[in-house]
């Protein structure tokens, strides 16, 4: 697992509503090389990928998010 990937992190506080359960995996990506490595890892693990932009108009379920959330 790449060092930029965190496990069981709640993305809800990163949204405007500030609620919701944990993401199975979470990362912030700031450059193209990290993006490539992160996507390759998620594909190799057969994880679904959800993109979280600035967090407005997003509601995270209390049950959390399975797979990888990328901000």
JSON list of C-alpha atoms in Angstrom, two decimals:
[
{"chain": "A", "resi": 1, "resn": "UNK", "atom": "CA", "xyz": [0.00, 0.00, 0.00]},
{"chain": "A", "resi": 2, "resn": "UNK", "atom": "CA", "xyz": [1.43, 3.42, -0.95]},
{"chain": "A", "resi": 3, "resn": "UNK", "atom": "CA", "xyz": [2.43, 5.62, 1.98]},
{"chain": "A", "resi": 4, "resn": "UNK", "atom": "CA", "xyz": [-0.11, 8.30, 1.01]},
{"chain": "A", "resi": 5, "resn": "UNK", "atom": "CA", "xyz": [-3.05, 5.92, 1.59]},
{"chain": "A", "resi": 6, "resn": "UNK", "atom": "CA", "xyz": [-4.75, 6.07, 4.99]},
{"chain": "A", "resi": 7, "resn": "UNK", "atom": "CA", "xyz": [-7.21, 3.49, 6.34]},
{"chain": "A", "resi": 8, "resn": "UNK", "atom": "CA", "xyz": [-10.58, 4.14, 8.03]},
{"chain": "A", "resi": 9, "resn": "UNK", "atom": "CA", "xyz": [-10.53, 7.93, 7.71]},
{"chain": "A", "resi": 10, "resn": "UNK", "atom": "CA", "xyz": [-13.86, 9.81, 7.91]},
{"chain": "A", "resi": 11, "resn": "UNK", "atom": "CA", "xyz": [-14.20, 12.05, 4.81]},
{"chain": "A", "resi": 12, "resn": "UNK", "atom": "CA", "xyz": [-17.34, 13.68, 6.24]},
{"chain": "A", "resi": 13, "resn": "UNK", "atom": "CA", "xyz": [-15.44, 16.45, 8.07]},
{"chain": "A", "resi": 14, "resn": "UNK", "atom": "CA", "xyz": [-13.99, 17.46, 4.68]},
{"chain": "A", "resi": 15, "resn": "UNK", "atom": "CA", "xyz": [-17.49, 18.20, 3.35]},
{"chain": "A", "resi": 16, "resn": "UNK", "atom": "CA", "xyz": [-19.66, 21.25, 3.98]},
{"chain": "A", "resi": 17, "resn": "UNK", "atom": "CA", "xyz": [-22.13, 19.17, 6.01]},
{"chain": "A", "resi": 18, "resn": "UNK", "atom": "CA", "xyz": [-19.35, 17.59, 8.07]},
{"chain": "A", "resi": 19, "resn": "UNK", "atom": "CA", "xyz": [-21.03, 14.24, 8.73]},
{"chain": "A", "resi": 20, "resn": "UNK", "atom": "CA", "xyz": [-20.70, 10.61, 7.70]},
{"chain": "A", "resi": 21, "resn": "UNK", "atom": "CA", "xyz": [-18.86, 7.39, 8.33]},
{"chain": "A", "resi": 22, "resn": "UNK", "atom": "CA", "xyz": [-15.31, 6.35, 7.49]},
{"chain": "A", "resi": 23, "resn": "UNK", "atom": "CA", "xyz": [-13.77, 5.63, 4.12]},
{"chain": "A", "resi": 24, "resn": "UNK", "atom": "CA", "xyz": [-12.19, 2.21, 3.85]},
{"chain": "A", "resi": 25, "resn": "UNK", "atom": "CA", "xyz": [-9.16, 3.99, 2.30]},
{"chain": "A", "resi": 26, "resn": "UNK", "atom": "CA", "xyz": [-8.51, 7.71, 1.86]},
{"chain": "A", "resi": 27, "resn": "UNK", "atom": "CA", "xyz": [-5.83, 9.86, 0.26]},
{"chain": "A", "resi": 28, "resn": "UNK", "atom": "CA", "xyz": [-5.10, 13.37, -0.91]},
{"chain": "A", "resi": 29, "resn": "UNK", "atom": "CA", "xyz": [-3.30, 13.60, -4.25]},
{"chain": "A", "resi": 30, "resn": "UNK", "atom": "CA", "xyz": [-1.32, 16.69, -5.24]},
{"chain": "A", "resi": 31, "resn": "UNK", "atom": "CA", "xyz": [0.68, 15.60, -8.28]},
{"chain": "A", "resi": 32, "resn": "UNK", "atom": "CA", "xyz": [0.43, 13.41, -11.36]},
{"chain": "A", "resi": 33, "resn": "UNK", "atom": "CA", "xyz": [2.94, 10.78, -10.26]},
{"chain": "A", "resi": 34, "resn": "UNK", "atom": "CA", "xyz": [1.13, 10.19, -6.96]},
{"chain": "A", "resi": 35, "resn": "UNK", "atom": "CA", "xyz": [-2.16, 10.04, -8.89]},
{"chain": "A", "resi": 36, "resn": "UNK", "atom": "CA", "xyz": [-0.77, 7.32, -11.16]},
{"chain": "A", "resi": 37, "resn": "UNK", "atom": "CA", "xyz": [0.62, 5.28, -8.26]},
{"chain": "A", "resi": 38, "resn": "UNK", "atom": "CA", "xyz": [-2.63, 5.61, -6.30]},
{"chain": "A", "resi": 39, "resn": "UNK", "atom": "CA", "xyz": [-4.84, 4.57, -9.22]},
{"chain": "A", "resi": 40, "resn": "UNK", "atom": "CA", "xyz": [-2.56, 1.62, -10.06]},
{"chain": "A", "resi": 41, "resn": "UNK", "atom": "CA", "xyz": [-2.70, 0.44, -6.45]},
{"chain": "A", "resi": 42, "resn": "UNK", "atom": "CA", "xyz": [-6.51, 0.76, -6.29]},
{"chain": "A", "resi": 43, "resn": "UNK", "atom": "CA", "xyz": [-6.86, -1.21, -9.53]},
{"chain": "A", "resi": 44, "resn": "UNK", "atom": "CA", "xyz": [-4.51, -3.93, -8.28]},
{"chain": "A", "resi": 45, "resn": "UNK", "atom": "CA", "xyz": [-6.64, -4.22, -5.11]},
{"chain": "A", "resi": 46, "resn": "UNK", "atom": "CA", "xyz": [-9.87, -4.12, -7.18]},
{"chain": "A", "resi": 47, "resn": "UNK", "atom": "CA", "xyz": [-11.17, -1.17, -5.15]},
{"chain": "A", "resi": 48, "resn": "UNK", "atom": "CA", "xyz": [-13.88, 1.20, -6.23]},
{"chain": "A", "resi": 49, "resn": "UNK", "atom": "CA", "xyz": [-12.72, 4.81, -6.44]},
{"chain": "A", "resi": 50, "resn": "UNK", "atom": "CA", "xyz": [-14.67, 7.90, -5.37]},
{"chain": "A", "resi": 51, "resn": "UNK", "atom": "CA", "xyz": [-13.41, 11.40, -6.05]},
{"chain": "A", "resi": 52, "resn": "UNK", "atom": "CA", "xyz": [-14.03, 14.07, -3.41]},
{"chain": "A", "resi": 53, "resn": "UNK", "atom": "CA", "xyz": [-13.40, 17.57, -4.68]},
{"chain": "A", "resi": 54, "resn": "UNK", "atom": "CA", "xyz": [-13.89, 20.53, -2.37]},
{"chain": "A", "resi": 55, "resn": "UNK", "atom": "CA", "xyz": [-16.63, 18.67, -0.49]},
{"chain": "A", "resi": 56, "resn": "UNK", "atom": "CA", "xyz": [-19.62, 20.87, -1.25]},
{"chain": "A", "resi": 57, "resn": "UNK", "atom": "CA", "xyz": [-22.89, 19.15, -2.17]},
{"chain": "A", "resi": 58, "resn": "UNK", "atom": "CA", "xyz": [-21.57, 15.82, -0.88]},
{"chain": "A", "resi": 59, "resn": "UNK", "atom": "CA", "xyz": [-23.21, 13.71, 1.81]},
{"chain": "A", "resi": 60, "resn": "UNK", "atom": "CA", "xyz": [-21.24, 10.76, 3.17]},
{"chain": "A", "resi": 61, "resn": "UNK", "atom": "CA", "xyz": [-23.37, 7.89, 4.45]},
{"chain": "A", "resi": 62, "resn": "UNK", "atom": "CA", "xyz": [-23.15, 7.04, 8.14]},
{"chain": "A", "resi": 63, "resn": "UNK", "atom": "CA", "xyz": [-22.24, 3.54, 6.93]},
{"chain": "A", "resi": 64, "resn": "UNK", "atom": "CA", "xyz": [-19.10, 4.98, 5.34]},
{"chain": "A", "resi": 65, "resn": "UNK", "atom": "CA", "xyz": [-17.56, 4.46, 1.92]},
{"chain": "A", "resi": 66, "resn": "UNK", "atom": "CA", "xyz": [-16.14, 1.17, 0.68]},
{"chain": "A", "resi": 67, "resn": "UNK", "atom": "CA", "xyz": [-13.07, 1.46, -1.52]},
{"chain": "A", "resi": 68, "resn": "UNK", "atom": "CA", "xyz": [-10.77, 4.43, -1.99]},
{"chain": "A", "resi": 69, "resn": "UNK", "atom": "CA", "xyz": [-11.77, 8.08, -1.61]},
{"chain": "A", "resi": 70, "resn": "UNK", "atom": "CA", "xyz": [-9.40, 10.48, -3.36]},
{"chain": "A", "resi": 71, "resn": "UNK", "atom": "CA", "xyz": [-9.39, 14.17, -2.63]}
]
